[in-house]
PDB file of C-alpha atoms in Angstrom:
ATOM      1  CA  UNK A   1     103.885-226.382-139.126  1.00 62.00           C
ATOM      2  CA  UNK A   2     105.373-229.181-137.024  1.00 81.00           C
ATOM      3  CA  UNK A   3     106.414-228.555-133.508  1.00 91.00           C
ATOM      4  CA  UNK A   4     110.127-227.896-132.785  1.00 96.00           C
ATOM      5  CA  UNK A   5     111.958-231.150-131.757  1.00 97.00           C
ATOM      6  CA  UNK A   6     113.126-231.564-128.165  1.00 98.00           C
ATOM      7  CA  UNK A   7     114.202-234.612-126.221  1.00 98.00           C
ATOM      8  CA  UNK A   8     111.313-236.090-124.108  1.00 97.00           C
ATOM      9  CA  UNK A   9     113.452-235.996-120.914  1.00 97.00           C
ATOM     10  CA  UNK A  10     116.878-235.189-119.545  1.00 98.00           C
ATOM     11  CA  UNK A  11     118.154-235.878-116.068  1.00 97.00           C
ATOM     12  CA  UNK A  12     121.105-235.001-113.770  1.00 96.00           C
ATOM     13  CA  UNK A  13     122.124-234.933-110.149  1.00 97.00           C
ATOM     14  CA  UNK A  14     121.981-231.770-108.008  1.00 97.00           C
ATOM     15  CA  UNK A  15     124.941-229.574-108.938  1.00 97.00           C
ATOM     16  CA  UNK A  16     125.441-231.056-112.448  1.00 97.00           C
ATOM     17  CA  UNK A  17     124.653-229.420-115.749  1.00 97.00           C
ATOM     18  CA  UNK A  18     122.104-230.435-118.340  1.00 98.00           C
ATOM     19  CA  UNK A  19     121.439-229.223-121.890  1.00 98.00           C
ATOM     20  CA  UNK A  20     118.184-229.269-123.802  1.00 98.00           C
ATOM     21  CA  UNK A  21     118.144-229.046-127.590  1.00 98.00           C
ATOM     22  CA  UNK A  22     115.555-227.585-129.667  1.00 98.00           C
ATOM     23  CA  UNK A  23     115.734-228.368-133.399  1.00 98.00           C
ATOM     24  CA  UNK A  24     113.713-226.603-136.138  1.00 96.00           C
ATOM     25  CA  UNK A  25     114.391-225.519-139.648  1.00 95.00           C
ATOM     26  CA  UNK A  26     115.636-222.494-141.562  1.00 94.00           C
ATOM     27  CA  UNK A  27     112.077-221.266-141.621  1.00 93.00           C
ATOM     28  CA  UNK A  28     112.005-220.836-137.829  1.00 95.00           C
ATOM     29  CA  UNK A  29     114.903-221.412-135.507  1.00 96.00           C
ATOM     30  CA  UNK A  30     117.602-221.214-138.083  1.00 96.00           C
ATOM     31  CA  UNK A  31     116.242-218.171-139.766  1.00 94.00           C
ATOM     32  CA  UNK A  32     115.642-215.801-136.914  1.00 95.00           C
ATOM     33  CA  UNK A  33     117.082-214.767-133.605  1.00 96.00           C
ATOM     34  CA  UNK A  34     113.609-215.153-132.191  1.00 96.00           C
ATOM     35  CA  UNK A  35     113.930-218.137-129.919  1.00 97.00           C
ATOM     36  CA  UNK A  36     112.536-218.244-126.406  1.00 98.00           C
ATOM     37  CA  UNK A  37     112.581-220.757-123.593  1.00 98.00           C
ATOM     38  CA  UNK A  38     109.914-221.440-120.805  1.00 98.00           C
ATOM     39  CA  UNK A  39     109.814-223.326-117.695  1.00 98.00           C
ATOM     40  CA  UNK A  40     106.511-225.031-116.542  1.00 98.00           C
ATOM     41  CA  UNK A  41     106.484-226.777-113.153  1.00 96.00           C
ATOM     42  CA  UNK A  42     103.611-229.263-112.818  1.00 92.00           C
ATOM     43  CA  UNK A  43     100.169-227.644-112.677  1.00 92.00           C
ATOM     44  CA  UNK A  44     101.444-224.173-113.247  1.00 96.00           C
ATOM     45  CA  UNK A  45     101.636-221.711-116.079  1.00 97.00           C
ATOM     46  CA  UNK A  46     104.769-221.324-118.013  1.00 98.00           C
ATOM     47  CA  UNK A  47     107.439-218.872-117.067  1.00 98.00           C
ATOM     48  CA  UNK A  48     109.732-216.987-119.480  1.00 98.00           C
ATOM     49  CA  UNK A  49     113.546-217.865-118.987  1.00 98.00           C
ATOM     50  CA  UNK A  50     115.099-216.708-122.264  1.00 98.00           C
ATOM     51  CA  UNK A  51     114.182-214.444-125.152  1.00 97.00           C
ATOM     52  CA  UNK A  52     115.915-213.586-128.361  1.00 96.00           C
ATOM     53  CA  UNK A  53     118.062-216.815-128.207  1.00 96.00           C
ATOM     54  CA  UNK A  54     120.162-215.874-125.104  1.00 97.00           C
ATOM     55  CA  UNK A  55     118.726-213.075-123.141  1.00 97.00           C
ATOM     56  CA  UNK A  56     117.573-213.476-119.619  1.00 97.00           C
ATOM     57  CA  UNK A  57     114.742-211.293-118.080  1.00 96.00           C
ATOM     58  CA  UNK A  58     115.488-209.876-114.766  1.00 95.00           C
ATOM     59  CA  UNK A  59     114.982-212.312-112.004  1.00 95.00           C
ATOM     60  CA  UNK A  60     115.965-215.416-113.918  1.00 97.00           C
ATOM     61  CA  UNK A  61     119.116-216.901-112.357  1.00 96.00           C
ATOM     62  CA  UNK A  62     122.298-216.923-114.341  1.00 95.00           C
ATOM     63  CA  UNK A  63     122.461-220.717-114.003  1.00 97.00           C
ATOM     64  CA  UNK A  64     120.072-220.662-117.116  1.00 98.00           C
ATOM     65  CA  UNK A  65     121.908-219.937-120.322  1.00 98.00           C
ATOM     66  CA  UNK A  66     121.068-220.497-123.948  1.00 98.00           C
ATOM     67  CA  UNK A  67     122.411-220.346-127.450  1.00 97.00           C
ATOM     68  CA  UNK A  68     121.861-221.255-131.154  1.00 98.00           C
ATOM     69  CA  UNK A  69     123.740-222.890-133.928  1.00 97.00           C
ATOM     70  CA  UNK A  70     122.170-223.274-137.232  1.00 97.00           C
ATOM     71  CA  UNK A  71     118.747-224.819-136.899  1.00 97.00           C
ATOM     72  CA  UNK A  72     119.283-225.940-133.236  1.00 98.00           C
ATOM     73  CA  UNK A  73     118.998-223.896-130.156  1.00 98.00           C
ATOM     74  CA  UNK A  74     120.057-225.024-126.720  1.00 98.00           C
ATOM     75  CA  UNK A  75     119.159-224.337-123.153  1.00 98.00           C
ATOM     76  CA  UNK A  76     121.715-225.170-120.378  1.00 98.00           C
ATOM     77  CA  UNK A  77     120.903-225.520-116.635  1.00 98.00           C
ATOM     78  CA  UNK A  78     124.047-225.217-114.461  1.00 97.00           C
ATOM     79  CA  UNK A  79     124.267-226.259-110.777  1.00 97.00           C
ATOM     80  CA  UNK A  80     121.101-228.162-111.096  1.00 97.00           C
ATOM     81  CA  UNK A  81     118.661-227.816-108.181  1.00 97.00           C
ATOM     82  CA  UNK A  82     115.629-229.717-107.085  1.00 96.00           C
ATOM     83  CA  UNK A  83     113.405-226.722-107.866  1.00 95.00           C
ATOM     84  CA  UNK A  84     114.527-227.003-111.526  1.00 97.00           C
ATOM     85  CA  UNK A  85     112.419-230.161-112.058  1.00 97.00           C
ATOM     86  CA  UNK A  86     109.770-229.087-114.528  1.00 97.00           C
ATOM     87  CA  UNK A  87     108.835-229.186-118.185  1.00 98.00           C
ATOM     88  CA  UNK A  88     110.788-226.879-120.631  1.00 98.00           C
ATOM     89  CA  UNK A  89     109.664-225.563-123.903  1.00 98.00           C
ATOM     90  CA  UNK A  90     111.341-223.682-126.622  1.00 98.00           C
ATOM     91  CA  UNK A  91     109.490-221.451-128.925  1.00 98.00           C
ATOM     92  CA  UNK A  92     110.383-219.665-132.237  1.00 97.00           C
ATOM     93  CA  UNK A  93     108.849-217.144-134.623  1.00 95.00           C
ATOM     94  CA  UNK A  94     108.300-218.971-137.859  1.00 93.00           C
ATOM     95  CA  UNK A  95     107.659-217.481-141.418  1.00 88.00           C
ATOM     96  CA  UNK A  96     105.059-220.158-141.988  1.00 81.00           C
ATOM     97  CA  UNK A  97     101.461-219.273-141.545  1.00 73.00           C
ATOM     98  CA  UNK A  98     101.589-220.327-137.954  1.00 81.00           C
ATOM     99  CA  UNK A  99     103.567-217.364-136.737  1.00 89.00           C
ATOM    100  CA  UNK A 100     104.910-219.037-133.529  1.00 95.00           C
ATOM    101  CA  UNK A 101     105.763-222.595-132.984  1.00 96.00           C
ATOM    102  CA  UNK A 102     106.572-224.294-129.681  1.00 97.00           C
ATOM    103  CA  UNK A 103     108.869-227.322-129.140  1.00 98.00           C
ATOM    104  CA  UNK A 104     107.600-230.762-128.079  1.00 97.00           C
ATOM    105  CA  UNK A 105     108.654-230.150-124.469  1.00 97.00           C
ATOM    106  CA  UNK A 106     111.389-231.677-122.295  1.00 98.00           C
ATOM    107  CA  UNK A 107     110.989-232.941-118.682  1.00 98.00           C
ATOM    108  CA  UNK A 108     113.966-232.266-116.544  1.00 98.00           C
ATOM    109  CA  UNK A 109     114.443-234.889-113.814  1.00 97.00           C
ATOM    110  CA  UNK A 110     116.613-234.100-110.812  1.00 96.00           C
ATOM    111  CA  UNK A 111     118.053-237.489-109.534  1.00 94.00           C
TER     112      UNK A 111
ATOM    113  CA  UNK B   1     100.293-207.189-108.658  1.00 96.00           C
ATOM    114  CA  UNK B   2     100.934-207.363-112.354  1.00 96.00           C
ATOM    115  CA  UNK B   3      98.808-210.213-113.545  1.00 97.00           C
ATOM    116  CA  UNK B   4      96.547-211.844-116.175  1.00 98.00           C
ATOM    117  CA  UNK B   5      93.408-213.719-115.122  1.00 98.00           C
ATOM    118  CA  UNK B   6      91.485-215.798-117.521  1.00 98.00           C
ATOM    119  CA  UNK B   7      87.822-216.874-117.109  1.00 96.00           C
ATOM    120  CA  UNK B   8      85.008-218.169-119.104  1.00 97.00           C
ATOM    121  CA  UNK B   9      86.000-221.761-119.662  1.00 96.00           C
ATOM    122  CA  UNK B  10      83.801-224.701-119.292  1.00 97.00           C
ATOM    123  CA  UNK B  11      82.094-227.735-121.027  1.00 98.00           C
ATOM    124  CA  UNK B  12      80.615-227.339-124.466  1.00 98.00           C
ATOM    125  CA  UNK B  13      79.375-229.715-126.987  1.00 97.00           C
ATOM    126  CA  UNK B  14      81.122-230.390-130.392  1.00 98.00           C
ATOM    127  CA  UNK B  15      80.022-227.753-132.914  1.00 98.00           C
ATOM    128  CA  UNK B  16      79.153-225.302-130.115  1.00 98.00           C
ATOM    129  CA  UNK B  17      80.691-221.950-129.303  1.00 98.00           C
ATOM    130  CA  UNK B  18      82.314-220.322-126.165  1.00 98.00           C
ATOM    131  CA  UNK B  19      84.045-217.002-125.382  1.00 98.00           C
ATOM    132  CA  UNK B  20      86.985-216.923-122.947  1.00 98.00           C
ATOM    133  CA  UNK B  21      88.287-213.699-121.489  1.00 98.00           C
ATOM    134  CA  UNK B  22      91.488-212.435-119.881  1.00 98.00           C
ATOM    135  CA  UNK B  23      91.653-209.461-117.524  1.00 98.00           C
ATOM    136  CA  UNK B  24      95.001-207.546-117.280  1.00 98.00           C
ATOM    137  CA  UNK B  25      95.988-205.724-113.967  1.00 97.00           C
ATOM    138  CA  UNK B  26      98.629-203.315-112.901  1.00 96.00           C
ATOM    139  CA  UNK B  27     100.368-202.740-116.326  1.00 96.00           C
ATOM    140  CA  UNK B  28      99.536-200.563-119.336  1.00 97.00           C
ATOM    141  CA  UNK B  29      97.541-203.209-121.311  1.00 97.00           C
ATOM    142  CA  UNK B  30      97.147-201.090-124.379  1.00 97.00           C
ATOM    143  CA  UNK B  31     101.004-200.990-125.010  1.00 97.00           C
ATOM    144  CA  UNK B  32     101.365-204.840-125.623  1.00 97.00           C
ATOM    145  CA  UNK B  33     100.701-207.455-128.176  1.00 96.00           C
ATOM    146  CA  UNK B  34      98.710-210.167-126.628  1.00 98.00           C
ATOM    147  CA  UNK B  35      98.490-213.942-127.354  1.00 98.00           C
ATOM    148  CA  UNK B  36      96.411-216.925-126.638  1.00 98.00           C
ATOM    149  CA  UNK B  37      98.339-220.210-126.085  1.00 98.00           C
ATOM    150  CA  UNK B  38      96.684-223.547-125.285  1.00 98.00           C
ATOM    151  CA  UNK B  39      97.710-226.741-123.749  1.00 98.00           C
ATOM    152  CA  UNK B  40      95.728-230.085-124.256  1.00 97.00           C
ATOM    153  CA  UNK B  41      95.651-232.378-121.252  1.00 96.00           C
ATOM    154  CA  UNK B  42      99.044-234.026-120.923  1.00 95.00           C
ATOM    155  CA  UNK B  43     100.426-232.293-124.044  1.00 96.00           C
ATOM    156  CA  UNK B  44     102.614-229.433-125.006  1.00 96.00           C
ATOM    157  CA  UNK B  45     102.093-225.883-125.659  1.00 97.00           C
ATOM    158  CA  UNK B  46     100.413-224.540-128.835  1.00 97.00           C
ATOM    159  CA  UNK B  47     100.281-220.971-129.861  1.00 97.00           C
ATOM    160  CA  UNK B  48      96.784-220.082-130.974  1.00 97.00           C
ATOM    161  CA  UNK B  49      96.441-216.380-132.006  1.00 97.00           C
ATOM    162  CA  UNK B  50      97.806-212.932-131.267  1.00 96.00           C
ATOM    163  CA  UNK B  51      96.654-209.259-131.641  1.00 97.00           C
ATOM    164  CA  UNK B  52      98.588-206.064-131.993  1.00 96.00           C
ATOM    165  CA  UNK B  53      98.232-203.237-129.469  1.00 96.00           C
ATOM    166  CA  UNK B  54      95.815-201.347-131.709  1.00 95.00           C
ATOM    167  CA  UNK B  55      94.147-204.370-133.241  1.00 95.00           C
ATOM    168  CA  UNK B  56      95.667-203.546-136.651  1.00 96.00           C
ATOM    169  CA  UNK B  57      97.338-206.915-137.012  1.00 94.00           C
ATOM    170  CA  UNK B  58      95.902-210.268-136.029  1.00 96.00           C
ATOM    171  CA  UNK B  59      97.402-213.722-136.589  1.00 94.00           C
ATOM    172  CA  UNK B  60      95.975-217.217-136.063  1.00 95.00           C
ATOM    173  CA  UNK B  61      97.291-220.765-136.086  1.00 94.00           C
ATOM    174  CA  UNK B  62      96.095-222.861-138.943  1.00 93.00           C
ATOM    175  CA  UNK B  63      94.314-225.221-136.592  1.00 94.00           C
ATOM    176  CA  UNK B  64      91.835-222.429-135.470  1.00 97.00           C
ATOM    177  CA  UNK B  65      91.745-220.083-138.440  1.00 96.00           C
ATOM    178  CA  UNK B  66      88.135-219.414-139.553  1.00 97.00           C
ATOM    179  CA  UNK B  67      86.718-220.816-136.338  1.00 98.00           C
ATOM    180  CA  UNK B  68      88.256-218.559-133.563  1.00 98.00           C
ATOM    181  CA  UNK B  69      88.321-214.804-133.208  1.00 98.00           C
ATOM    182  CA  UNK B  70      90.769-212.937-131.094  1.00 98.00           C
ATOM    183  CA  UNK B  71      89.877-209.408-129.919  1.00 98.00           C
ATOM    184  CA  UNK B  72      90.633-206.863-127.210  1.00 98.00           C
ATOM    185  CA  UNK B  73      89.126-203.842-125.376  1.00 98.00           C
ATOM    186  CA  UNK B  74      91.954-201.547-124.265  1.00 97.00           C
ATOM    187  CA  UNK B  75      89.516-199.493-122.202  1.00 97.00           C
ATOM    188  CA  UNK B  76      88.642-202.584-120.112  1.00 97.00           C
ATOM    189  CA  UNK B  77      92.084-204.031-120.078  1.00 98.00           C
ATOM    190  CA  UNK B  78      90.630-207.217-121.592  1.00 98.00           C
ATOM    191  CA  UNK B  79      91.561-209.812-124.093  1.00 98.00           C
ATOM    192  CA  UNK B  80      88.968-212.243-125.638  1.00 98.00           C
ATOM    193  CA  UNK B  81      88.932-215.390-127.694  1.00 98.00           C
ATOM    194  CA  UNK B  82      85.508-216.272-129.348  1.00 98.00           C
ATOM    195  CA  UNK B  83      85.595-219.900-130.284  1.00 98.00           C
ATOM    196  CA  UNK B  84      83.009-221.510-132.588  1.00 98.00           C
ATOM    197  CA  UNK B  85      82.624-224.795-134.442  1.00 98.00           C
ATOM    198  CA  UNK B  86      84.471-226.243-131.501  1.00 98.00           C
ATOM    199  CA  UNK B  87      85.979-229.750-131.878  1.00 98.00           C
ATOM    200  CA  UNK B  88      86.995-232.459-129.401  1.00 98.00           C
ATOM    201  CA  UNK B  89      90.627-231.672-130.119  1.00 97.00           C
ATOM    202  CA  UNK B  90      90.102-228.050-129.019  1.00 98.00           C
ATOM    203  CA  UNK B  91      89.852-229.341-125.491  1.00 98.00           C
ATOM    204  CA  UNK B  92      92.694-227.588-123.521  1.00 98.00           C
ATOM    205  CA  UNK B  93      93.698-225.050-121.001  1.00 98.00           C
ATOM    206  CA  UNK B  94      93.794-221.698-122.563  1.00 98.00           C
ATOM    207  CA  UNK B  95      96.385-219.268-121.466  1.00 98.00           C
ATOM    208  CA  UNK B  96      96.530-215.620-122.235  1.00 98.00           C
ATOM    209  CA  UNK B  97     100.161-214.410-122.502  1.00 98.00           C
ATOM    210  CA  UNK B  98     101.588-210.918-122.895  1.00 97.00           C
ATOM    211  CA  UNK B  99     104.174-210.244-125.564  1.00 95.00           C
ATOM    212  CA  UNK B 100     106.331-208.171-123.450  1.00 88.00           C
ATOM    213  CA  UNK B 101     109.603-209.200-124.904  1.00 89.00           C
ATOM    214  CA  UNK B 102     110.513-209.339-128.577  1.00 88.00           C
ATOM    215  CA  UNK B 103     108.748-212.390-129.911  1.00 90.00           C
ATOM    216  CA  UNK B 104     108.442-213.885-126.409  1.00 95.00           C
ATOM    217  CA  UNK B 105     105.672-214.269-123.891  1.00 97.00           C
ATOM    218  CA  UNK B 106     106.807-212.639-120.546  1.00 96.00           C
ATOM    219  CA  UNK B 107     103.623-212.820-118.424  1.00 97.00           C
ATOM    220  CA  UNK B 108     101.072-215.596-118.389  1.00 98.00           C
ATOM    221  CA  UNK B 109      97.756-216.051-116.789  1.00 98.00           C
ATOM    222  CA  UNK B 110      96.880-219.219-114.703  1.00 97.00           C
ATOM    223  CA  UNK B 111      94.800-220.576-117.562  1.00 98.00           C
ATOM    224  CA  UNK B 112      91.030-221.491-118.067  1.00 98.00           C
ATOM    225  CA  UNK B 113      89.916-225.041-118.982  1.00 98.00           C
ATOM    226  CA  UNK B 114      87.833-225.616-122.038  1.00 98.00           C
ATOM    227  CA  UNK B 115      86.408-229.089-122.521  1.00 98.00           C
ATOM    228  CA  UNK B 116      84.714-230.011-125.658  1.00 98.00           C
ATOM    229  CA  UNK B 117      82.727-233.188-125.354  1.00 96.00           C
ATOM    230  CA  UNK B 118      79.247-234.663-125.882  1.00 95.00           C
TER     231      UNK B 118
END
């Protein structure tokens, strides 16, 4: 099972919006509404941002939103802030033997 | 404080064995699926294994199947990963993660480093 495909990096100035894509197949992202997103600042553990494609746990700012179309999921960060600089990973349930698969990761750079 | 704390990592030779543990605090551990996720140095996240609340279902990534064994002790609020036939490419930080949202990991430990090297 290959990792889901994310762009290596995206960048934006404070206040701008950035969108991260996460491309899989019909066996994972496209086949189930079981996509989640994680934020991992340097040297720390990941933190859940989004589950079931577009749901935010309590405490996650509404600047973070997500959606899915076909085999591609997307995370949008609106009103970019310096503290948003981190690595971001998508994840999906997969009907392959792997059970869960993560994306390749995207570094968000705040200019 | 609701938290997960991993321990037991260290340096092991190729072909060797190691058990890492995860202790849960301040939540009802027995009510949750639990997972192990690893991250090789400078690399992305890789899901390793998970176990249902009552141990009735266990799943492994292909990369560790037959070599790693996940288990839990609900009375001790503990999750374990027994690793054997370790390879250099098993070198990673091993995180335990709670399956507190449908098919998502809502609570993570700080991780424990496992280094496989001669």
